[in-house]
Amino acid sequence: FTPVRPRYSVYYTYSRTAGQSEEEMFDLIKVAVRNVGRNTRRALITIITVFIGVFVVVGIRGLLDGLQDEIKSGLTRKMHGDIQIHQQGYEDTLEANPYKILIPYTVETRKDLLATKGVVEVTPRLKVMALLNHQRSQSTTPVIVNSFSSRTEFAVVPRFKSALLEGKMIEASLEKEASAVVDDDFSEATGLDESSEDTNKKHPKAVGHHQLMVTPSLMRGLSAQIGDEVVVLLQDKDNLQQALVATIVGVVDFAMPGAQARMAWMDFETLQSAAGVSGKASEIAVRIQDDLDAEDVRPILRERLGPSFSVQTWIELAGILRDSMNLQNVIFNLVLFIVFSIVISAIVNTSLMTVMERTREIGTLMALGYRRFHITLQFLIESAVIGLIGGLAGMALAVSILFILKVRGLVIALPGQTVATVLY
């Protein structure tokens, strides 16, 4: 029998070489890893807890990123564009006097904007308040007529076409002036010449070669169909009444909570001519390079345009959607805190139970000369191994599922939508 050397003896402490210390540390790690397999049931329960926690957090974050990317893409690539240029006071004056806040848009303006660093494409838009009269049902409703140029609009907001539910998009090349013809079908002339005794009399009507797109709510409210004729009544810049006869060619639904319900779309040059505002626009939408941030390009545009212009990014235009995204992130962080609190509690509980059940092992190690630091390190390594196995497994499964959803997409109906959205 050889007595064990005292732990705190000077001889024991300083007689080890560096190689022996490294070897002991390596043996300590091997013992710690081996101990994980010895307590299979408790280790498995903890691994599953960590696995579920990591899987839930990574999965929710991935889905939330997809949702927020869809919101951003819907705003920048379907509705607004990355940046919008207005006259100062645009929001307050649009409905009261839309001609008071017009900005110049000419060939020179376009060239000047395209020469700005980071700008890919620009497109003009003109918005006016009008009355929309449906010829067949003889019903009238106020609308915001938003005109765009089909030659440049889809380069700035390429997903605009995906918002088309029915019919077709407006094409500038198909725009023609309206002409009066004789109509053999009296269904759209109800109420005209009702006092006339000659029922075979031909009723003249204006046939619209102008194109108009409306929202689903307008289609339902007017009981209209694709191909129906409508009259757009508006005031031009000189306060004179103008009437445009148009044909409904398409139904557009942005499927975004911030989108206007009573909105119609026309060709930019057609509305520009009717309103008498040649060379003017209500706003200019800008698309920037995909690898740039709108906040980086905005100061350059502000400096180029001057103080009389308002340059707004999609974040400022988002309004309630911006606040919703911030709220989503706050809720996610709260869920993250709760989930990992549970996971950490499970690991701590397992570690404490392990320590209480292995007092003999601890005493033996201390009798062999191991310090408290070494024993603490051994239990920490065991917990780290358990956390690493569960974390990597949860991460692997979550990333695999998210990769599939990134390629194939997840069909989901968002609040306020009439059509389903595919989240990636």
XYZ file of N, CA, C and O in Angstrom, residues 152-268:
468
model
N -41.689 52.359 -68.099
C -40.655 52.394 -67.058
C -41.120 51.839 -65.708
O -40.298 51.519 -64.864
N -42.424 51.748 -65.492
C -42.946 51.347 -64.180
C -42.482 49.962 -63.766
O -42.075 49.730 -62.625
N -42.519 49.013 -64.685
C -42.217 47.627 -64.334
C -40.729 47.395 -64.107
O -40.343 46.370 -63.545
N -39.898 48.332 -64.525
C -38.474 48.227 -64.223
C -38.197 48.663 -62.790
O -37.240 48.207 -62.169
N -39.031 49.554 -62.245
C -38.876 50.022 -60.871
C -39.580 49.093 -59.897
O -39.062 48.776 -58.827
N -40.789 48.658 -60.260
C -41.557 47.744 -59.397
C -41.919 46.493 -60.214
O -43.051 46.346 -60.681
N -40.981 45.583 -60.411
C -41.229 44.427 -61.279
C -42.326 43.498 -60.769
O -42.923 42.761 -61.556
N -42.605 43.518 -59.467
C -43.638 42.636 -58.928
C -45.040 43.221 -59.064
O -46.013 42.614 -58.624
N -45.133 44.393 -59.649
C -46.444 44.999 -59.884
C -47.333 44.057 -60.702
O -48.529 43.915 -60.448
N -46.733 43.396 -61.681
C -47.510 42.487 -62.532
C -48.085 41.312 -61.754
O -49.137 40.781 -62.115
N -47.390 40.908 -60.676
C -47.910 39.789 -59.877
C -49.152 40.171 -59.094
O -49.852 39.298 -58.577
N -49.428 41.478 -58.972
C -50.623 41.931 -58.260
C -51.867 41.888 -59.139
O -52.971 42.158 -58.662
N -51.697 41.556 -60.419
C -52.830 41.496 -61.343
C -53.638 40.226 -61.088
O -53.154 39.117 -61.295
N -54.867 40.389 -60.615
C -55.725 39.241 -60.333
C -56.483 38.771 -61.571
O -56.736 37.576 -61.731
N -56.847 39.714 -62.410
C -57.711 39.385 -63.552
C -57.462 40.391 -64.665
O -57.137 41.551 -64.418
N -57.595 39.942 -65.913
C -57.416 40.837 -67.042
C -55.961 41.003 -67.432
O -55.156 40.074 -67.330
N -55.590 42.211 -67.838
C -54.232 42.478 -68.304
C -53.781 43.849 -67.823
O -54.582 44.676 -67.371
N -52.475 44.076 -67.945
C -51.895 45.347 -67.553
C -52.107 46.403 -68.644
O -52.290 46.083 -69.813
N -52.044 47.659 -68.222
C -52.165 48.770 -69.157
C -50.920 48.837 -70.037
O -49.798 48.698 -69.551
N -51.132 49.060 -71.333
C -50.036 49.234 -72.275
C -50.199 50.586 -72.962
O -51.248 50.885 -73.537
N -49.155 51.396 -72.875
C -49.227 52.745 -73.433
C -49.474 52.731 -74.937
O -50.120 53.630 -75.477
N -48.978 51.709 -75.621
C -49.133 51.657 -77.082
C -50.575 51.447 -77.520
O -50.916 51.695 -78.669
N -51.435 50.975 -76.597
C -52.833 50.711 -76.945
C -53.755 51.888 -76.647
O -54.964 51.795 -76.874
N -53.212 52.971 -76.100
C -54.035 54.130 -75.759
C -54.454 54.888 -77.020
O -53.626 55.204 -77.866
N -55.770 55.170 -77.133
C -56.317 55.934 -78.250
C -57.399 56.866 -77.725
O -57.970 56.632 -76.669
N -57.675 57.909 -78.486
C -58.735 58.822 -78.108
C -60.089 58.146 -78.262
O -60.284 57.296 -79.139
N -61.041 58.537 -77.409
C -62.397 57.984 -77.505
C -63.135 58.599 -78.679
O -62.876 59.718 -79.095
N -64.084 57.836 -79.211
C -64.868 58.326 -80.341
C -66.321 57.948 -80.135
O -66.627 56.965 -79.476
N -67.233 58.749 -80.678
C -68.663 58.487 -80.538
C -69.133 57.604 -81.684
O -68.847 57.865 -82.849
N -69.873 56.542 -81.355
C -70.384 55.622 -82.361
C -71.838 55.334 -82.057
O -72.362 55.692 -81.006
N -72.493 54.669 -82.987
C -73.876 54.261 -82.785
C -73.874 52.861 -82.207
O -73.235 51.963 -82.744
N -74.638 52.666 -81.144
C -74.630 51.395 -80.423
C -75.940 50.667 -80.655
O -77.024 51.228 -80.472
N -75.849 49.414 -81.062
C -77.047 48.607 -81.244
C -77.512 47.976 -79.940
O -78.628 47.476 -79.855
N -76.672 47.932 -78.945
C -77.010 47.332 -77.661
C -77.422 48.431 -76.703
O -76.629 49.298 -76.355
N -78.690 48.408 -76.276
C -79.211 49.465 -75.420
C -78.953 49.203 -73.936
O -79.371 49.973 -73.094
N -78.293 48.096 -73.624
C -78.119 47.740 -72.216
C -77.291 48.770 -71.460
O -77.472 48.962 -70.264
N -76.374 49.442 -72.158
C -75.538 50.434 -71.511
C -76.069 51.845 -71.713
O -75.418 52.806 -71.354
N -77.270 51.984 -72.292
C -77.838 53.309 -72.545
C -79.157 53.463 -71.803
O -80.016 54.219 -72.208
N -79.341 52.722 -70.721
C -80.563 52.798 -69.943
C -80.761 54.213 -69.414
O -79.855 54.798 -68.821
N -81.952 54.753 -69.611
C -82.240 56.096 -69.131
C -82.047 57.155 -70.192
O -82.443 58.299 -69.989
N -81.458 56.819 -71.326
C -81.267 57.789 -72.397
C -82.478 57.791 -73.314
O -82.930 56.743 -73.779
N -83.017 58.981 -73.579
C -84.150 59.138 -74.507
C -85.301 58.199 -74.155
O -85.883 57.559 -75.015
N -85.630 58.118 -72.857
C -86.702 57.207 -72.453
C -88.058 57.693 -72.946
O -88.999 56.911 -73.081
N -88.148 59.000 -73.224
C -89.430 59.547 -73.690
C -89.672 59.268 -75.158
O -90.771 59.472 -75.662
N -88.665 58.807 -75.836
C -88.803 58.560 -77.268
C -89.701 57.369 -77.522
O -89.579 56.335 -76.870
N -90.622 57.502 -78.474
C -91.525 56.412 -78.807
C -90.888 55.425 -79.764
O -91.352 54.306 -79.910
N -89.831 55.832 -80.417
C -89.162 54.958 -81.376
C -88.146 54.095 -80.635
O -87.052 54.532 -80.321
N -88.528 52.864 -80.354
C -87.638 51.976 -79.605
C -86.499 51.457 -80.451
O -85.559 50.867 -79.926
N -86.576 51.634 -81.774
C -85.513 51.172 -82.655
C -84.443 52.241 -82.906
O -83.538 52.040 -83.698
N -84.605 53.381 -82.207
C -83.665 54.468 -82.418
C -82.277 54.070 -81.918
O -82.135 53.466 -80.871
N -81.280 54.403 -82.681
C -79.907 54.090 -82.304
C -79.426 55.106 -81.262
O -79.582 56.302 -81.446
N -78.864 54.607 -80.178
C -78.359 55.480 -79.115
C -76.857 55.673 -79.294
O -76.110 54.700 -79.265
N -76.402 56.910 -79.438
C -74.955 57.129 -79.539
C -74.299 57.002 -78.167
O -74.881 57.364 -77.158
N -73.114 56.489 -78.146
C -72.338 56.431 -76.905
C -70.861 56.556 -77.258
O -70.461 56.315 -78.395
N -70.074 56.917 -76.259
C -68.632 57.057 -76.475
C -67.958 55.736 -76.154
O -68.158 55.166 -75.095
N -67.167 55.242 -77.068
C -66.426 54.000 -76.860
C -65.032 54.352 -76.374
O -64.318 55.108 -77.022
N -64.676 53.819 -75.219
C -63.397 54.184 -74.622
C -62.259 53.307 -75.108
O -62.331 52.084 -75.000
N -61.246 53.931 -75.638
C -60.031 53.219 -75.989
C -58.946 53.445 -74.939
O -57.840 52.972 -75.088
N -59.280 54.225 -73.909
C -58.383 54.363 -72.783
C -58.532 53.139 -71.887
O -59.599 52.535 -71.808
N -57.463 52.800 -71.210
C -57.465 51.601 -70.367
C -57.492 51.996 -68.896
O -56.879 52.991 -68.498
N -58.180 51.193 -68.098
C -58.317 51.469 -66.671
C -58.211 50.159 -65.898
O -58.780 49.140 -66.304
N -57.485 50.192 -64.789
C -57.433 49.063 -63.863
C -57.985 49.523 -62.522
O -57.780 50.674 -62.119
N -58.681 48.630 -61.825
C -59.314 48.976 -60.558
C -58.991 47.913 -59.514
O -58.450 46.846 -59.831
N -59.337 48.216 -58.271
C -59.141 47.266 -57.174
C -60.328 46.312 -57.091
O -61.401 46.603 -57.624
N -60.178 45.177 -56.416
C -61.301 44.241 -56.278
C -62.511 44.857 -55.588
O -63.657 44.567 -55.951
N -62.291 45.719 -54.583
C -63.421 46.328 -53.878
C -64.216 47.242 -54.805
O -65.456 47.311 -54.714
N -63.527 47.950 -55.704
C -64.238 48.780 -56.675
C -65.034 47.922 -57.652
O -66.165 48.269 -58.021
N -64.455 46.818 -58.078
C -65.170 45.921 -58.998
C -66.449 45.404 -58.351
O -67.521 45.363 -58.982
N -66.346 45.021 -57.085
C -67.539 44.512 -56.395
C -68.550 45.625 -56.155
O -69.765 45.426 -56.309
N -68.068 46.799 -55.752
C -68.980 47.902 -55.463
C -69.719 48.395 -56.689
O -70.887 48.786 -56.592
N -69.060 48.382 -57.832
C -69.692 48.841 -59.075
C -70.422 47.725 -59.808
O -71.094 47.989 -60.806
N -70.257 46.480 -59.315
C -70.815 45.305 -60.019
C -70.323 45.278 -61.463
O -71.086 45.011 -62.400
N -69.051 45.561 -61.618
C -68.460 45.684 -62.952
C -67.775 44.385 -63.360
O -67.544 43.493 -62.543
N -67.444 44.311 -64.627
C -66.732 43.176 -65.191
C -65.624 43.691 -66.109
O -65.639 44.858 -66.525
N -64.689 42.810 -66.413
C -63.646 43.172 -67.369
C -64.285 43.493 -68.713
O -65.118 42.739 -69.217
N -63.915 44.608 -69.296
C -64.475 45.029 -70.577
C -65.569 46.062 -70.454
O -65.981 46.644 -71.467
N -66.064 46.325 -69.237
C -67.102 47.343 -69.047
C -66.519 48.737 -69.259
O -65.330 48.979 -69.028
N -67.389 49.655 -69.677
C -66.971 51.027 -69.898
C -67.271 51.878 -68.671
O -68.305 51.715 -68.018
N -66.353 52.778 -68.381
C -66.525 53.714 -67.273
C -66.147 55.101 -67.755
O -65.416 55.261 -68.749
N -66.645 56.102 -67.049
C -66.288 57.499 -67.333
C -65.564 58.040 -66.117
O -66.072 57.975 -64.992
N -64.384 58.568 -66.352
C -63.577 59.172 -65.285
C -63.770 60.677 -65.353
O -63.390 61.320 -66.333
N -64.407 61.255 -64.326
C -64.673 62.689 -64.257
C -63.658 63.330 -63.319
O -63.559 62.955 -62.151
N -62.924 64.323 -63.831
C -61.901 64.990 -63.023
C -61.800 66.454 -63.402
O -62.285 66.886 -64.453
N -61.165 67.210 -62.515
C -60.876 68.610 -62.789
C -59.420 68.749 -63.215
O -58.535 68.160 -62.585
N -59.198 69.530 -64.269
C -57.821 69.752 -64.689
C -57.194 70.870 -63.864
O -57.810 71.382 -62.916
N -55.993 71.257 -64.205
C -55.286 72.258 -63.402
C -55.944 73.628 -63.461
O -55.714 74.480 -62.592
N -56.822 73.868 -64.482
C -57.534 75.135 -64.605
C -58.938 75.059 -64.031
O -59.783 75.913 -64.318
N -59.215 73.977 -63.264
C -60.519 73.745 -62.632
C -61.648 73.544 -63.637
O -62.808 73.851 -63.362
N -61.303 73.040 -64.809
C -62.310 72.699 -65.806
C -62.598 71.206 -65.732
O -61.698 70.396 -65.514
N -63.862 70.832 -65.919
C -64.263 69.433 -65.855
C -63.797 68.686 -67.107
O -63.990 69.157 -68.223
N -63.203 67.534 -66.890
C -62.764 66.682 -67.986
C -63.356 65.290 -67.784
O -63.493 64.818 -66.650
N -63.733 64.670 -68.889
C -64.313 63.327 -68.838
C -63.515 62.411 -69.757
O -63.315 62.713 -70.932
N -63.062 61.307 -69.194
C -62.337 60.306 -69.967
C -63.143 59.017 -69.972
O -63.498 58.491 -68.912
N -63.438 58.539 -71.159
C -64.139 57.268 -71.283
C -63.098 56.163 -71.421
O -62.219 56.226 -72.276
N -63.193 55.170 -70.557
C -62.180 54.114 -70.531
C -62.834 52.757 -70.388
O -64.018 52.636 -70.032
N -62.066 51.738 -70.658
C -62.507 50.353 -70.532
C -61.724 49.688 -69.410
O -60.499 49.825 -69.338
N -62.438 48.978 -68.541
C -61.772 48.240 -67.470
C -61.046 47.048 -68.077
O -61.662 46.172 -68.687
N -59.729 47.034 -67.936
C -58.929 45.966 -68.551
C -58.315 45.021 -67.524
O -57.852 43.935 -67.885
N -58.298 45.427 -66.249
C -57.645 44.570 -65.254
C -58.064 44.901 -63.839
O -58.579 45.981 -63.550
N -57.832 43.941 -62.948
C -58.108 44.091 -61.509
C -56.790 43.875 -60.767
O -56.123 42.855 -60.964
N -56.418 44.836 -59.925
C -55.141 44.811 -59.218
C -55.385 44.741 -57.716
O -56.205 45.491 -57.178
N -54.688 43.831 -57.057
C -54.761 43.717 -55.607
C -53.336 43.603 -55.069
O -52.659 42.609 -55.291
N -52.880 44.630 -54.361
C -51.530 44.629 -53.807
C -51.408 43.689 -52.608
O -50.302 43.338 -52.218
N -52.540 43.305 -52.023
C -52.530 42.400 -50.862
C -51.656 42.939 -49.745
O -50.939 42.200 -49.085
N -51.701 44.237 -49.548
C -50.944 44.891 -48.488
C -51.902 45.728 -47.663
O -52.779 46.407 -48.221
N -51.765 45.701 -46.310
C -52.687 46.462 -45.464
C -52.710 47.956 -45.757
O -53.703 48.614 -45.567
N -51.595 48.524 -46.228
C -51.539 49.962 -46.455
C -52.060 50.396 -47.818
O -52.058 51.586 -48.112
N -52.500 49.458 -48.654
C -52.946 49.807 -50.002
C -54.335 50.441 -49.967
O -55.188 50.068 -49.166
N -54.567 51.403 -50.866
C -55.858 52.068 -50.956
C -56.890 51.118 -51.548
O -56.612 50.380 -52.481
N -58.113 51.153 -50.998
C -59.179 50.303 -51.515
C -59.846 50.938 -52.733
O -60.251 50.244 -53.664
N -59.965 52.268 -52.723
C -60.615 52.973 -53.834
C -59.535 53.615 -54.707
O -59.246 54.798 -54.584
N -58.942 52.813 -55.537
C -57.874 53.301 -56.407
C -58.047 52.734 -57.809
O -58.430 51.576 -57.970
N -57.780 53.561 -58.795
C -57.810 53.136 -60.189
C -56.498 53.552 -60.841
O -55.824 54.483 -60.384
N -56.135 52.856 -61.899
C -54.866 53.118 -62.589
C -55.129 53.432 -64.053
O -55.950 52.754 -64.707
N -54.421 54.442 -64.573
C -54.515 54.806 -65.972
C -53.112 55.004 -66.526
O -52.123 54.987 -65.788
N -53.039 55.235 -67.829
C -51.768 55.526 -68.469
C -51.315 56.935 -68.085
O -52.126 57.871 -68.015
N -50.036 57.093 -67.836
C -49.494 58.360 -67.347
C -49.707 59.489 -68.345
O -50.198 60.568 -67.996
